[in-house]
Amino acid sequence: LEQIEPNKFDQYFRDQLRWSDSKMNGAKKTSDILLYGIFVGTLPIMPLFSNDDYMSMLITNIEVMSLNGTLTNLVKNIVQRQRPASYYKTRDEGEDAYRSFFSGHSSATFSIGTSTAIMLSRKFPEKKVNIWTVCMGLATATAYFRVAADKHYMTDVLTGALVGITVGRIVQNKRSNQYLSFGVAPRQEGIQFGLSINLN
């Protein structure tokens, strides 16, 4: 595939945020821990803290992840943008070299974070600000580490964040309203759980 020079915006933020060659893999591992260990790992746990029916909210989170994963991979395969590490030859990306746009880690964490924040805010409205701050903060950290690891450009993670937030809001609001309209009794004590899909 043809190598296209990144735009000035992406070049600037890459220069500002990218970690040194010896530390890039550490940034990548940290982003993986945040996605799989925190966001995906707590998917089966978080709906337990919701007022809503556990299985209904679990299914909602699975739908969020499925839709987000399908959309992300579709765009990646169509756009085929070269990753910065591949373009600048800081890492051998192999077959993954042309899957930079947009960031799957960012879209996944922001979609799960948004869905989780909406669920928990219904149960704890007085803690809404704190809930959203934590969920969006961890998702933002994930996006940062993807740039630090030279896996993505800034436009990749910004687009991923926007897509994830949109998917999380649309699916969570649509599905929760649908379930509640069926007369599903809310649970006073439940656990919220979510699943995430590896989108790199």
Tab-separated table of C-alpha atoms in Angstrom, residues 57-146:
chain	number	residue	atom	x	y	z
A	57	MET	CA	-27.874	-4.449	31.182
A	58	LEU	CA	-25.320	-7.161	30.429
A	59	ILE	CA	-26.946	-7.760	27.047
A	60	THR	CA	-26.951	-4.012	26.466
A	61	ASN	CA	-23.198	-3.862	27.098
A	62	ILE	CA	-22.617	-6.804	24.777
A	63	GLU	CA	-24.597	-5.017	22.092
A	64	VAL	CA	-22.527	-1.872	22.653
A	65	MET	CA	-19.324	-3.861	22.177
A	66	SER	CA	-20.608	-5.779	19.162
A	67	LEU	CA	-21.811	-2.691	17.308
A	68	ASN	CA	-18.690	-0.725	18.171
A	69	GLY	CA	-16.410	-3.595	17.144
A	70	THR	CA	-18.181	-4.137	13.843
A	71	LEU	CA	-18.118	-0.442	12.968
A	72	THR	CA	-14.479	-0.007	13.979
A	73	ASN	CA	-13.213	-2.991	12.007
A	74	LEU	CA	-15.275	-2.004	8.971
A	75	VAL	CA	-13.716	1.455	8.879
A	76	LYS	CA	-10.215	0.086	9.514
A	77	ASN	CA	-10.509	-2.304	6.563
A	78	ILE	CA	-11.865	0.401	4.256
A	79	VAL	CA	-9.480	3.242	5.174
A	80	GLN	CA	-6.333	1.142	5.684
A	81	ARG	CA	-4.348	3.977	7.206
A	82	GLN	CA	-0.732	3.151	7.986
A	83	ARG	CA	0.187	3.145	11.655
A	84	PRO	CA	2.774	5.734	12.765
A	85	ALA	CA	5.147	3.021	13.999
A	86	SER	CA	5.043	1.461	10.543
A	87	TYR	CA	5.422	4.755	8.668
A	88	TYR	CA	8.321	5.957	10.841
A	89	LYS	CA	9.736	2.426	11.193
A	90	THR	CA	9.861	2.442	14.992
A	91	ARG	CA	8.245	-1.009	15.236
A	92	ASP	CA	7.420	-3.881	12.885
A	93	GLU	CA	3.609	-3.938	12.846
A	94	GLY	CA	3.365	-6.878	10.460
A	95	GLU	CA	-0.133	-7.474	9.065
A	96	ASP	CA	-1.455	-4.883	11.507
A	97	ALA	CA	0.477	-2.051	9.838
A	98	TYR	CA	-2.478	-0.573	7.941
A	99	ARG	CA	-5.140	-0.545	10.662
A	100	SER	CA	-4.487	2.813	12.273
A	101	PHE	CA	-7.779	4.621	11.596
A	102	PHE	CA	-9.543	4.695	13.828
A	103	SER	CA	-8.328	3.504	17.219
A	104	GLY	CA	-10.161	0.394	18.389
A	105	HIS	CA	-8.822	0.700	21.928
A	106	SER	CA	-10.217	4.224	22.104
A	107	SER	CA	-13.607	3.398	20.618
A	108	ALA	CA	-13.948	0.298	22.837
A	109	THR	CA	-13.035	2.015	26.107
A	110	PHE	CA	-15.157	5.081	25.395
A	111	SER	CA	-18.159	2.972	24.358
A	112	ILE	CA	-17.930	0.777	27.476
A	113	GLY	CA	-17.148	3.787	29.656
A	114	THR	CA	-20.140	5.704	28.345
A	115	SER	CA	-22.511	2.747	28.736
A	116	THR	CA	-21.261	2.058	32.264
A	117	ALA	CA	-21.455	5.711	33.275
A	118	ILE	CA	-25.069	5.963	32.098
A	119	MET	CA	-26.042	2.822	34.030
A	120	LEU	CA	-24.317	3.826	37.253
A	121	SER	CA	-25.599	7.393	37.069
A	122	ARG	CA	-29.166	6.125	37.162
A	123	LYS	CA	-28.398	4.342	40.440
A	124	PHE	CA	-26.199	7.056	41.954
A	125	PRO	CA	-27.355	10.396	40.488
A	126	GLU	CA	-25.646	12.305	43.286
A	127	LYS	CA	-22.298	10.829	42.166
A	128	LYS	CA	-22.847	11.380	38.457
A	129	VAL	CA	-19.919	13.782	38.052
A	130	ASN	CA	-17.502	11.414	39.775
A	131	ILE	CA	-18.753	8.431	37.784
A	132	TRP	CA	-18.323	10.170	34.449
A	133	THR	CA	-14.938	11.579	35.477
A	134	VAL	CA	-13.570	8.133	36.315
A	135	CYS	CA	-15.015	6.382	33.243
A	136	MET	CA	-13.952	9.063	30.773
A	137	GLY	CA	-10.634	9.579	32.542
A	138	LEU	CA	-9.641	5.919	32.168
A	139	ALA	CA	-10.781	5.905	28.538
A	140	THR	CA	-8.771	9.070	27.858
A	141	ALA	CA	-5.714	7.495	29.474
A	142	THR	CA	-6.100	4.502	27.165
A	143	ALA	CA	-6.199	6.784	24.126
A	144	TYR	CA	-3.122	8.653	25.366
A	145	PHE	CA	-1.112	5.463	25.752
A	146	ARG	CA	-2.020	4.413	22.198
